[in-house]
Tab-separated table of C-alpha atoms (C1' of nucleotides) in Angstrom:
chain	number	residue	atom	x	y	z
A	167	MET	CA	-0.423	-5.270	22.304
A	168	ASN	CA	-2.816	-3.452	20.070
A	169	GLY	CA	-2.322	-4.319	16.394
A	170	THR	CA	-3.086	-0.828	15.169
A	171	GLY	CA	-0.388	0.619	17.389
A	172	SER	CA	-0.463	4.060	18.903
A	173	LYS	CA	-3.526	6.195	19.332
A	174	SER	CA	-1.958	8.776	17.116
A	175	GLU	CA	-1.883	6.128	14.403
A	176	GLN	CA	-5.454	5.086	15.026
A	177	ALA	CA	-6.600	8.673	14.902
A	178	TYR	CA	-4.770	9.130	11.625
A	179	ALA	CA	-6.330	6.040	10.088
A	180	GLN	CA	-9.824	6.854	11.285
A	181	LEU	CA	-9.704	10.447	10.155
A	182	LYS	CA	-8.337	9.480	6.771
A	183	ASP	CA	-11.071	6.891	6.406
A	184	ARG	CA	-13.812	9.287	7.271
A	185	ILE	CA	-12.472	11.913	4.931
A	186	LEU	CA	-11.957	9.555	2.013
A	187	SER	CA	-15.311	7.890	2.504
A	188	GLY	CA	-16.962	11.275	2.417
A	189	ASP	CA	-18.174	10.937	5.950
A	190	TYR	CA	-16.456	14.239	6.574
A	191	SER	CA	-17.069	16.209	3.424
A	192	PRO	CA	-14.936	19.111	2.186
A	193	GLY	CA	-15.186	22.166	4.352
A	194	TYR	CA	-16.061	20.115	7.409
A	195	ARG	CA	-14.577	21.655	10.465
A	196	LEU	CA	-12.343	19.238	12.357
A	197	VAL	CA	-12.705	20.289	15.974
A	198	LEU	CA	-9.996	18.708	18.044
A	199	SER	CA	-11.944	18.237	21.251
A	200	SER	CA	-14.980	16.752	19.514
A	201	ILE	CA	-12.911	14.278	17.564
A	202	ALA	CA	-10.914	13.371	20.635
A	203	ASN	CA	-14.130	12.739	22.543
A	204	ASP	CA	-15.600	10.701	19.725
A	205	MET	CA	-12.580	8.495	19.549
A	206	GLY	CA	-12.184	8.294	23.273
A	207	PHE	CA	-8.743	9.749	23.680
A	208	SER	CA	-7.158	13.110	24.299
A	209	VAL	CA	-6.488	15.847	21.811
A	210	VAL	CA	-2.745	15.333	21.563
A	211	PRO	CA	-2.741	12.278	19.308
A	212	VAL	CA	-5.509	13.832	17.251
A	213	ARG	CA	-3.404	16.916	16.666
A	214	GLU	CA	-0.552	14.799	15.417
A	215	ALA	CA	-2.817	12.886	13.085
A	216	ILE	CA	-4.108	16.129	11.652
A	217	ARG	CA	-0.595	17.386	11.089
A	218	ARG	CA	0.175	14.377	8.988
A	219	LEU	CA	-3.034	14.751	7.032
A	220	GLU	CA	-2.122	18.362	6.487
A	221	ALA	CA	1.246	17.424	5.026
A	222	GLU	CA	-0.572	15.075	2.668
A	223	GLY	CA	-2.940	17.790	1.575
A	224	LEU	CA	-6.108	16.159	2.865
A	225	VAL	CA	-6.870	18.914	5.332
A	226	THR	CA	-6.035	22.584	5.431
A	227	PHE	CA	-4.929	24.210	8.596
A	228	GLU	CA	-5.228	27.734	9.861
A	229	HIS	CA	-3.348	28.996	12.864
A	230	ASN	CA	-5.502	29.413	15.923
A	231	VAL	CA	-8.553	28.523	13.933
A	232	GLY	CA	-8.243	24.851	13.202
A	233	ALA	CA	-8.409	22.296	10.470
A	234	THR	CA	-11.006	21.796	7.784
A	235	VAL	CA	-11.296	19.004	5.263
A	236	ALA	CA	-9.650	20.186	2.069
A	237	GLY	CA	-12.096	20.831	-0.713
A	238	ILE	CA	-11.488	20.493	-4.397
A	239	ASP	CA	-12.111	23.634	-6.346
A	240	PRO	CA	-11.957	23.289	-10.128
A	241	ASP	CA	-8.379	24.524	-10.215
A	242	LEU	CA	-7.158	21.994	-7.713
A	243	TYR	CA	-9.000	19.283	-9.583
A	244	LEU	CA	-7.320	20.276	-12.818
A	245	HIS	CA	-3.899	20.416	-11.250
A	246	THR	CA	-4.258	17.133	-9.441
A	247	MET	CA	-5.617	15.283	-12.443
A	248	GLN	CA	-2.893	16.731	-14.637
A	249	THR	CA	-0.286	15.547	-12.175
A	250	LEU	CA	-1.923	12.157	-11.921
A	251	SER	CA	-1.987	11.697	-15.656
A	252	ILE	CA	1.756	12.258	-15.687
A	253	ILE	CA	2.629	10.104	-12.724
A	254	GLU	CA	0.176	7.326	-13.360
A	255	GLY	CA	1.289	7.218	-16.983
A	256	ALA	CA	4.860	6.745	-15.876
A	257	ALA	CA	3.853	4.190	-13.258
A	258	THR	CA	1.928	2.190	-15.824
A	259	ALA	CA	4.853	2.251	-18.224
A	260	LEU	CA	7.294	1.169	-15.542
A	261	ALA	CA	4.943	-1.566	-14.419
A	262	ALA	CA	4.226	-2.880	-17.908
A	263	PRO	CA	7.127	-5.351	-18.125
A	264	SER	CA	6.079	-6.884	-14.822
A	265	VAL	CA	2.424	-7.288	-15.690
A	266	GLY	CA	1.859	-11.012	-15.935
A	267	LYS	CA	-0.661	-13.112	-17.812
A	268	ASP	CA	-2.883	-13.266	-14.753
A	269	GLU	CA	-3.113	-9.549	-14.368
A	270	LEU	CA	-3.734	-9.081	-18.065
A	271	ALA	CA	-6.555	-11.609	-17.958
A	272	GLN	CA	-8.032	-9.910	-14.912
A	273	ALA	CA	-7.749	-6.541	-16.578
A	274	ARG	CA	-9.432	-7.790	-19.727
A	275	ASP	CA	-12.214	-9.187	-17.631
A	276	LEU	CA	-12.666	-5.905	-15.811
A	277	ASN	CA	-12.832	-4.106	-19.124
A	278	ARG	CA	-15.408	-6.627	-20.342
A	279	GLN	CA	-17.518	-5.827	-17.290
A	280	MET	CA	-17.169	-2.151	-18.032
A	281	ARG	CA	-18.370	-2.767	-21.565
A	282	GLU	CA	-21.422	-4.496	-20.148
A	283	VAL	CA	-22.153	-1.623	-17.835
A	284	LEU	CA	-22.233	0.675	-20.853
A	285	THR	CA	-25.612	-0.629	-21.988
A	286	ASP	CA	-27.291	0.306	-18.748
A	287	PHE	CA	-24.938	2.965	-17.555
A	288	ASP	CA	-24.115	3.119	-13.878
A	289	PRO	CA	-21.465	5.790	-13.410
A	290	VAL	CA	-20.443	4.775	-9.913
A	291	ARG	CA	-20.010	1.128	-10.805
A	292	PHE	CA	-18.219	2.069	-14.005
A	293	THR	CA	-15.866	4.352	-12.100
A	294	ARG	CA	-15.105	1.652	-9.589
A	295	LEU	CA	-14.264	-0.855	-12.290
A	296	ASN	CA	-12.161	1.776	-13.983
A	297	THR	CA	-10.234	2.429	-10.792
A	298	GLU	CA	-9.626	-1.271	-10.286
A	299	PHE	CA	-8.548	-1.667	-13.875
A	300	HIS	CA	-5.867	0.977	-13.656
A	301	ALA	CA	-4.730	-0.012	-10.189
A	302	LEU	CA	-4.119	-3.483	-11.528
A	303	LEU	CA	-1.905	-2.142	-14.283
A	304	TYR	CA	0.227	0.248	-12.288
A	305	ALA	CA	0.523	-1.834	-9.137
A	306	PRO	CA	3.580	-3.815	-10.328
A	307	CYS	CA	5.528	-0.573	-10.781
A	308	PRO	CA	8.917	-1.272	-9.207
A	309	ASN	CA	9.351	2.288	-7.975
A	310	PRO	CA	7.517	2.580	-4.649
A	311	HIS	CA	7.985	6.325	-4.545
A	312	ILE	CA	5.991	6.752	-7.731
A	313	LEU	CA	3.292	4.420	-6.461
A	314	ASP	CA	3.082	6.473	-3.305
A	315	LEU	CA	2.550	9.626	-5.331
A	316	VAL	CA	-0.187	7.953	-7.351
A	317	HIS	CA	-2.004	6.951	-4.181
A	318	ARG	CA	-1.632	10.368	-2.657
A	319	GLY	CA	-2.945	11.959	-5.788
A	320	TRP	CA	-6.078	9.854	-5.753
A	321	ASN	CA	-6.526	10.528	-2.065
A	322	ARG	CA	-6.449	14.228	-2.728
A	323	LEU	CA	-9.304	13.887	-5.125
A	324	GLY	CA	-11.293	12.417	-2.292
A	325	ARG	CA	-14.735	11.204	-3.091
A	326	MET	CA	-14.768	12.743	-6.535
A	327	ARG	CA	-12.716	9.828	-7.736
A	328	THR	CA	-15.504	7.421	-6.948
A	329	SER	CA	-17.804	9.093	-9.393
A	330	THR	CA	-15.706	10.592	-12.170
A	331	PHE	CA	-17.960	9.214	-14.890
A	332	GLN	CA	-20.999	10.887	-13.422
A	333	TYR	CA	-19.610	14.070	-14.856
A	334	VAL	CA	-18.413	12.760	-18.212
A	335	PRO	CA	-20.607	9.756	-19.059
A	336	GLN	CA	-19.989	10.276	-22.764
A	337	ARG	CA	-16.337	9.430	-22.220
A	338	SER	CA	-17.130	5.912	-21.100
A	339	HIS	CA	-17.323	4.395	-24.590
A	340	ALA	CA	-13.998	5.796	-25.766
A	341	SER	CA	-12.529	4.875	-22.399
A	342	VAL	CA	-13.292	1.185	-22.861
A	343	GLU	CA	-11.732	1.211	-26.317
A	344	GLU	CA	-8.625	2.941	-25.051
A	345	HIS	CA	-8.333	0.345	-22.334
A	346	GLU	CA	-8.292	-2.388	-24.929
A	347	HIS	CA	-5.597	-0.580	-26.855
A	348	LEU	CA	-3.531	-0.101	-23.703
A	349	LEU	CA	-3.774	-3.799	-22.896
A	350	ASP	CA	-2.654	-4.713	-26.387
A	351	LEU	CA	0.382	-2.469	-26.038
A	352	ILE	CA	1.335	-4.022	-22.732
A	353	GLU	CA	0.761	-7.568	-23.927
A	354	SER	CA	2.858	-7.030	-27.029
A	355	GLY	CA	5.730	-5.673	-24.962
A	356	ALA	CA	5.582	-2.244	-26.582
A	357	PRO	CA	8.295	0.319	-25.681
A	358	ALA	CA	7.843	2.059	-22.352
A	359	SER	CA	7.390	5.401	-24.073
A	360	ASP	CA	4.426	4.070	-26.054
A	361	VAL	CA	2.749	2.645	-22.991
A	362	GLU	CA	3.353	5.841	-21.094
A	363	ALA	CA	1.962	8.002	-23.870
A	364	ALA	CA	-1.152	5.852	-24.160
A	365	ALA	CA	-1.797	5.735	-20.429
A	366	ARG	CA	-1.275	9.451	-20.054
A	367	ALA	CA	-3.385	10.361	-23.060
A	368	HIS	CA	-6.149	8.170	-21.725
A	369	ARG	CA	-6.300	10.126	-18.474
A	370	THR	CA	-5.804	13.440	-20.179
A	371	ASN	CA	-8.713	12.701	-22.484
A	372	THR	CA	-11.028	12.208	-19.535
A	373	LEU	CA	-9.722	15.355	-17.931
A	374	ASN	CA	-10.213	17.313	-21.131
A	375	ALA	CA	-13.745	16.009	-21.527
A	376	PHE	CA	-14.417	17.318	-18.053
A	377	LEU	CA	-12.790	20.650	-18.836
A	378	ALA	CA	-14.616	21.054	-22.139
A	379	GLN	CA	-17.909	20.543	-20.353
A	380	ASN	CA	-17.063	23.453	-18.093
A	381	GLY	CA	-15.986	25.656	-20.977
A	382	GLN	CA	-12.333	25.496	-20.061
A	383	PRO	CA	-9.382	24.980	-22.399
A	384	PRO	CA	-7.787	21.534	-22.552
A	385	SER	CA	-4.683	20.580	-20.654
A	386	PRO	CA	-1.505	21.321	-22.615
A	387	ILE	CA	0.138	18.070	-21.597
B	102	MET	CA	2.334	39.091	16.514
B	103	ASN	CA	5.239	36.807	15.803
B	104	GLY	CA	5.969	36.592	12.101
B	105	THR	CA	7.047	32.993	12.172
B	106	GLY	CA	3.824	31.975	13.843
B	107	SER	CA	3.407	29.061	16.180
B	108	LYS	CA	6.217	27.202	17.851
B	109	SER	CA	5.171	24.098	16.043
B	110	GLU	CA	5.812	25.974	12.825
B	111	GLN	CA	9.172	27.247	14.005
B	112	ALA	CA	10.196	23.779	15.060
B	113	TYR	CA	9.213	22.455	11.659
B	114	ALA	CA	11.178	25.115	9.822
B	115	GLN	CA	14.261	24.747	11.993
B	116	LEU	CA	14.318	20.981	11.811
B	117	LYS	CA	13.856	21.043	8.066
B	118	ASP	CA	16.656	23.540	7.744
B	119	ARG	CA	19.036	21.522	9.815
B	120	ILE	CA	18.230	18.356	7.944
B	121	LEU	CA	18.533	19.899	4.506
B	122	SER	CA	21.715	21.748	5.372
B	123	GLY	CA	23.229	18.495	6.528
B	124	ASP	CA	23.544	19.737	10.058
B	125	TYR	CA	21.616	16.639	11.043
B	126	SER	CA	22.921	13.968	8.723
B	127	PRO	CA	21.082	10.790	7.755
B	128	GLY	CA	20.696	8.370	10.613
B	129	TYR	CA	20.852	11.150	13.182
B	130	ARG	CA	18.604	10.359	16.056
B	131	LEU	CA	16.055	13.075	16.670
B	132	VAL	CA	15.475	12.966	20.420
B	133	LEU	CA	12.412	14.938	21.320
B	134	SER	CA	13.521	16.245	24.667
B	135	SER	CA	16.940	17.337	23.425
B	136	ILE	CA	15.491	19.197	20.481
B	137	ALA	CA	12.847	20.774	22.644
B	138	ASN	CA	15.512	21.962	25.055
B	139	ASP	CA	17.703	23.289	22.261
B	140	MET	CA	14.884	25.291	20.813
B	141	GLY	CA	13.598	26.396	24.156
B	142	PHE	CA	10.117	24.971	24.096
B	143	SER	CA	8.327	21.841	25.119
B	144	VAL	CA	8.191	18.540	23.294
B	145	VAL	CA	4.640	18.869	22.030
B	146	PRO	CA	5.278	21.278	19.160
B	147	VAL	CA	8.404	19.332	18.280
B	148	ARG	CA	6.409	16.151	17.977
B	149	GLU	CA	4.009	17.809	15.588
B	150	ALA	CA	6.841	19.123	13.476
B	151	ILE	CA	8.336	15.667	13.261
B	152	ARG	CA	5.015	14.208	12.213
B	153	ARG	CA	4.891	16.573	9.296
B	154	LEU	CA	8.460	15.818	8.332
B	155	GLU	CA	7.593	12.151	8.503
B	156	ALA	CA	4.708	12.607	6.085
B	157	GLU	CA	7.136	14.333	3.725
B	158	GLY	CA	9.600	11.500	3.949
B	159	LEU	CA	12.415	13.509	5.514
B	160	VAL	CA	12.466	11.483	8.695
B	161	THR	CA	11.513	7.932	9.492
B	162	PHE	CA	9.616	7.113	12.602
B	163	GLU	CA	9.480	4.031	14.739
B	164	HIS	CA	6.897	3.508	17.410
B	165	ASN	CA	8.237	3.934	20.902
B	166	VAL	CA	11.727	4.396	19.554
B	167	GLY	CA	11.699	7.753	17.880
B	168	ALA	CA	12.588	9.559	14.700
B	169	THR	CA	15.779	9.449	12.701
B	170	VAL	CA	16.787	11.537	9.721
B	171	ALA	CA	15.943	9.532	6.626
B	172	GLY	CA	18.969	8.324	4.771
B	173	ILE	CA	19.332	7.692	1.086
B	174	ASP	CA	20.340	4.198	0.228
B	175	PRO	CA	21.119	3.563	-3.447
B	176	ASP	CA	17.629	2.243	-4.102
B	177	LEU	CA	15.929	5.279	-2.674
B	178	TYR	CA	18.266	7.488	-4.646
B	179	LEU	CA	17.390	5.674	-7.846
B	180	HIS	CA	13.682	5.825	-7.179
B	181	THR	CA	13.693	9.455	-6.207
B	182	MET	CA	15.806	10.544	-9.158
B	183	GLN	CA	13.654	8.512	-11.494
B	184	THR	CA	10.565	10.186	-10.106
B	185	LEU	CA	12.197	13.570	-10.335
B	186	SER	CA	13.188	13.096	-13.945
B	187	ILE	CA	9.548	12.417	-14.741
B	188	ILE	CA	8.053	15.221	-12.709
B	189	GLU	CA	10.657	17.824	-13.415
B	190	GLY	CA	10.469	16.975	-17.106
B	191	ALA	CA	6.753	17.612	-17.043
B	192	ALA	CA	7.172	20.771	-14.996
B	193	THR	CA	9.735	22.133	-17.443
B	194	ALA	CA	7.468	21.365	-20.376
B	195	LEU	CA	4.483	23.010	-18.719
B	196	ALA	CA	6.583	26.014	-17.795
B	197	ALA	CA	8.169	26.435	-21.203
B	198	PRO	CA	5.486	28.681	-22.739
B	199	SER	CA	5.759	31.011	-19.762
B	200	VAL	CA	9.521	31.305	-19.796
B	201	GLY	CA	10.247	34.862	-20.830
B	202	LYS	CA	13.224	36.487	-22.528
B	203	ASP	CA	14.653	37.458	-19.170
B	204	GLU	CA	14.663	33.962	-17.813
B	205	LEU	CA	16.147	32.611	-21.012
B	206	ALA	CA	18.931	35.155	-20.866
B	207	GLN	CA	19.601	34.331	-17.238
B	208	ALA	CA	19.612	30.650	-18.017
B	209	ARG	CA	22.033	31.102	-20.882
B	210	ASP	CA	24.269	33.074	-18.602
B	211	LEU	CA	24.175	30.365	-15.963
B	212	ASN	CA	25.057	27.798	-18.576
B	213	ARG	CA	27.911	30.007	-19.731
B	214	GLN	CA	29.222	30.070	-16.177
B	215	MET	CA	28.943	26.317	-16.030
B	216	ARG	CA	30.965	26.058	-19.195
B	217	GLU	CA	33.637	28.170	-17.578
B	218	VAL	CA	33.692	25.989	-14.510
B	219	LEU	CA	34.413	23.017	-16.758
B	220	THR	CA	38.002	24.099	-17.333
B	221	ASP	CA	38.828	24.066	-13.648
B	222	PHE	CA	36.181	21.716	-12.416
B	223	ASP	CA	34.496	22.458	-9.122
B	224	PRO	CA	31.717	19.921	-8.650
B	225	VAL	CA	29.929	21.755	-5.875
B	226	ARG	CA	29.845	25.039	-7.731
B	227	PHE	CA	28.835	23.274	-10.913
B	228	THR	CA	26.016	21.472	-9.120
B	229	ARG	CA	24.771	24.705	-7.627
B	230	LEU	CA	24.697	26.426	-10.991
B	231	ASN	CA	22.969	23.390	-12.421
B	232	THR	CA	20.318	23.511	-9.730
B	233	GLU	CA	19.722	27.189	-10.339
B	234	PHE	CA	19.554	26.645	-14.061
B	235	HIS	CA	16.800	24.070	-13.825
B	236	ALA	CA	14.899	25.850	-11.094
B	237	LEU	CA	14.743	28.871	-13.378
B	238	LEU	CA	13.220	26.794	-16.145
B	239	TYR	CA	10.576	24.933	-14.198
B	240	ALA	CA	9.604	27.715	-11.826
B	241	PRO	CA	7.004	29.244	-14.181
B	242	CYS	CA	5.111	25.942	-14.268
B	243	PRO	CA	1.461	26.920	-13.787
B	244	ASN	CA	0.625	23.771	-11.846
B	245	PRO	CA	1.580	24.374	-8.221
B	246	HIS	CA	0.981	20.768	-7.303
B	247	ILE	CA	3.669	19.601	-9.696
B	248	LEU	CA	6.053	22.261	-8.431
B	249	ASP	CA	5.417	21.069	-4.918
B	250	LEU	CA	6.335	17.535	-5.893
B	251	VAL	CA	9.528	18.736	-7.528
B	252	HIS	CA	10.535	20.542	-4.366
B	253	ARG	CA	9.693	17.599	-2.181
B	254	GLY	CA	11.687	15.315	-4.399
B	255	TRP	CA	14.776	17.478	-4.120
B	256	ASN	CA	14.281	17.749	-0.386
B	257	ARG	CA	14.274	14.000	-0.105
B	258	LEU	CA	17.639	13.833	-1.751
B	259	GLY	CA	18.909	16.040	1.013
B	260	ARG	CA	22.475	17.129	0.794
B	261	MET	CA	23.311	14.782	-2.023
B	262	ARG	CA	21.715	17.220	-4.410
B	263	THR	CA	24.309	19.820	-3.607
B	264	SER	CA	27.077	17.641	-4.921
B	265	THR	CA	25.660	15.441	-7.669
B	266	PHE	CA	28.558	16.139	-10.010
B	267	GLN	CA	31.061	15.005	-7.476
B	268	TYR	CA	29.977	11.513	-8.359
B	269	VAL	CA	29.683	11.902	-12.119
B	270	PRO	CA	32.113	14.639	-13.150
B	271	GLN	CA	32.394	13.193	-16.645
B	272	ARG	CA	28.738	14.040	-17.213
B	273	SER	CA	29.355	17.754	-16.864
B	274	HIS	CA	30.435	18.339	-20.470
B	275	ALA	CA	27.453	16.594	-22.017
B	276	SER	CA	25.262	18.295	-19.458
B	277	VAL	CA	26.220	21.754	-20.632
B	278	GLU	CA	25.552	20.811	-24.239
B	279	GLU	CA	22.171	19.378	-23.367
B	280	HIS	CA	21.301	22.573	-21.540
B	281	GLU	CA	21.987	24.559	-24.666
B	282	HIS	CA	19.780	22.241	-26.660
B	283	LEU	CA	17.007	22.506	-24.081
B	284	LEU	CA	17.173	26.290	-24.190
B	285	ASP	CA	16.948	26.255	-27.974
B	286	LEU	CA	13.859	24.084	-27.797
B	287	ILE	CA	12.183	26.392	-25.320
B	288	GLU	CA	13.132	29.530	-27.196
B	289	SER	CA	11.834	28.170	-30.477
B	290	GLY	CA	8.500	27.295	-28.878
B	291	ALA	CA	8.907	23.586	-29.509
B	292	PRO	CA	5.989	21.268	-28.676
B	293	ALA	CA	5.565	20.434	-25.033
B	294	SER	CA	6.308	16.775	-25.664
B	295	ASP	CA	9.715	17.633	-27.156
B	296	VAL	CA	10.658	19.852	-24.239
B	297	GLU	CA	9.501	17.220	-21.803
B	298	ALA	CA	11.461	14.474	-23.522
B	299	ALA	CA	14.612	16.577	-23.597
B	300	ALA	CA	14.356	17.639	-19.974
B	301	ARG	CA	13.634	14.135	-18.810
B	302	ALA	CA	16.376	12.556	-20.902
B	303	HIS	CA	18.811	15.098	-19.533
B	304	ARG	CA	18.104	14.038	-15.961
B	305	THR	CA	17.927	10.377	-16.838
B	306	ASN	CA	21.324	10.594	-18.480
B	307	THR	CA	22.874	11.878	-15.289
B	308	LEU	CA	21.118	9.210	-13.296
B	309	ASN	CA	22.300	6.536	-15.690
B	310	ALA	CA	25.851	7.781	-15.528
B	311	PHE	CA	25.631	7.420	-11.795
B	312	LEU	CA	24.129	3.953	-12.070
B	313	ALA	CA	26.676	2.781	-14.621
B	314	GLN	CA	29.445	3.825	-12.294
B	315	ASN	CA	27.999	1.568	-9.641
B	316	GLY	CA	27.571	-1.324	-12.050
B	317	GLN	CA	23.814	-1.063	-12.094
B	318	PRO	CA	21.540	-1.236	-15.137
B	319	PRO	CA	20.153	2.015	-16.538
B	320	SER	CA	16.710	3.316	-15.723
B	321	PRO	CA	14.091	2.005	-18.166
B	322	ILE	CA	12.356	5.365	-18.392
C	84	DG	C1'	-29.464	53.278	11.843
C	85	DC	C1'	-24.583	52.164	11.587
C	86	DA	C1'	-19.934	51.559	13.178
C	87	DC	C1'	-17.248	50.211	16.808
C	88	DA	C1'	-15.743	48.470	21.317
C	89	DC	C1'	-16.599	45.040	24.617
C	90	DT	C1'	-17.530	40.501	26.691
C	91	DG	C1'	-17.868	35.595	27.004
C	92	DA	C1'	-17.920	31.095	24.901
C	93	DA	C1'	-15.465	28.057	21.968
C	94	DT	C1'	-11.313	26.500	20.457
C	95	DC	C1'	-6.548	26.341	19.778
C	96	DG	C1'	-1.432	26.110	21.476
C	97	DT	C1'	1.792	24.659	24.720
C	98	DA	C1'	3.660	23.201	29.216
C	99	DT	C1'	3.892	19.907	32.551
C	100	DA	C1'	3.272	15.369	34.510
C	101	DC	C1'	3.329	10.583	34.563
C	102	DG	C1'	2.782	5.861	32.931
C	103	DA	C1'	4.581	2.715	29.211
C	104	DT	C1'	8.156	0.993	26.390
C	105	DT	C1'	12.599	0.349	24.819
C	106	DT	C1'	17.476	0.077	25.465
C	107	DC	C1'	21.643	-0.997	27.453
C	108	DG	C1'	24.725	-2.251	31.044
C	109	DT	C1'	25.534	-5.581	34.720
C	110	DA	C1'	25.338	-9.519	37.316
C	111	DC	C1'	24.291	-14.131	37.396
C	112	DT	C1'	24.016	-18.806	35.543
C	113	DT	C1'	25.800	-22.623	32.922
D	267	DA	C1'	33.604	-17.405	28.457
D	268	DA	C1'	29.144	-16.993	26.485
D	269	DG	C1'	24.531	-16.415	27.038
D	270	DT	C1'	20.614	-14.909	29.623
D	271	DA	C1'	17.874	-12.496	33.064
D	272	DC	C1'	17.271	-8.510	35.441
D	273	DG	C1'	16.945	-3.596	36.466
D	274	DA	C1'	17.875	1.222	35.875
D	275	DA	C1'	18.091	5.039	32.689
D	276	DA	C1'	16.488	7.089	28.633
D	277	DT	C1'	12.916	8.069	25.786
D	278	DC	C1'	8.434	7.890	24.025
D	279	DG	C1'	3.063	8.366	24.322
D	280	DT	C1'	-0.769	10.466	26.243
D	281	DA	C1'	-3.679	12.958	29.641
D	282	DT	C1'	-4.591	16.950	31.874
D	283	DA	C1'	-4.310	21.852	32.731
D	284	DC	C1'	-4.202	26.482	31.559
D	285	DG	C1'	-3.043	30.649	28.970
D	286	DA	C1'	-3.869	32.692	24.293
D	287	DT	C1'	-6.586	33.603	20.383
D	288	DT	C1'	-10.588	33.840	17.597
D	289	DC	C1'	-15.350	34.674	16.801
D	290	DA	C1'	-20.037	35.893	17.559
D	291	DG	C1'	-23.240	38.398	19.805
D	292	DT	C1'	-24.430	42.531	22.498
D	293	DG	C1'	-24.439	47.013	23.840
D	294	DT	C1'	-22.976	51.874	23.326
D	295	DG	C1'	-21.819	56.195	21.064
D	296	DC	C1'	-22.428	59.000	17.164
DNA sequence: GCACACTGAATCGTATACGATTTCGTACTT
DNA sequence: AAGTACGAAATCGTATACGATTCAGTGTGC
């Protein structure tokens, strides 16, 4: 009857939404009874939802204490971004042969918009365009498992992903150029390894800019 | 008081065990009440355990029908192995600088044993040695997130991983040679990209051998 | 003044109960 | 004989209830 299905499912979707949107920020204590009351159902489906979120790494759980929204300490950020650079690079390479003219045109347009934003820099808008740009390029990846990992990775980063370029605004210029290069590679049907290397290096560069700013050594991969 | 912690946790561990050991084979219907009875507690903790397993991809869930142990159709196998070749390759490369003399010696010994097994081929034993060999090399990877993904990937393959070389026995000779090469690269402190390429190619070769045998095209990555 | 034991409120963990949904066998119709 | 409608059994989904555990605040002994 209900399109969204079970309450457990609804609870899962709502919690995930609130966490990803930053409504519940890291460290927020997820009290079962409160959430259940808010949503209007009992604690059982909420518990199940939280278990799933736990397995995805969005919340941490402590026995007899409860769940809290998982934070992102610098280490976790490094590790997740490193992993994402690897997986998203592979996804982009695998997707490349299936990227059509339409997508390429869209991507070029997005990059043009990003170039415009450079003159009057708006980090949040730039980051959103950037996210769209990359999503467009890896979406045709024929391996759903890899796509799933990409999505989970970005989810783990939570709200930080919506504002990456707030932290490394100086990367934005190089980023736009690298995008252009990546598009050329894809359009020209370059070997998968080249596309992968470019896509990965692009992410790694942003990560390293972030690390350098915090006085940390660059990622070895 | 209890070392294993909550019943939910126990249920999770037991179910995972039984699935991975092949006790519950793919397609097996996980009936809540039966499992709860078997284990001696109520259905609630069992449900939670299953939710977590679902999020990890070990079981599939259907609303109002129940959970079944996730199978591995050829597509899923391809996708998972492809993903693993990418992630494990990266893990091995990241781990390489931290692989000590001890580990190298152990690895060489394992490979020596594998070479011995070649003369009187035992696919299960060979596969186990192979698993150990690689686990030894990627274990020192400093990025726990990547390690986690490697483990999850192997878990998804379930029991098939314990007998890979049953399906592609002819790969075993080349495999041993490639191991030696990989060890040389690591020992000589080769660049991360070289180690990664070698480790990935090694896995991809096995995957492709498997694919070729089933008349499918090789993996593009 | 400080450490420690105690008490109660908040919260979690699990069992039980019951309504809802699916599934499958059976009888009935054509 | 094949297909369909019906109904009972199996199973799931969720609410409620209650014991168990944690945590904070208070009081007591040293």
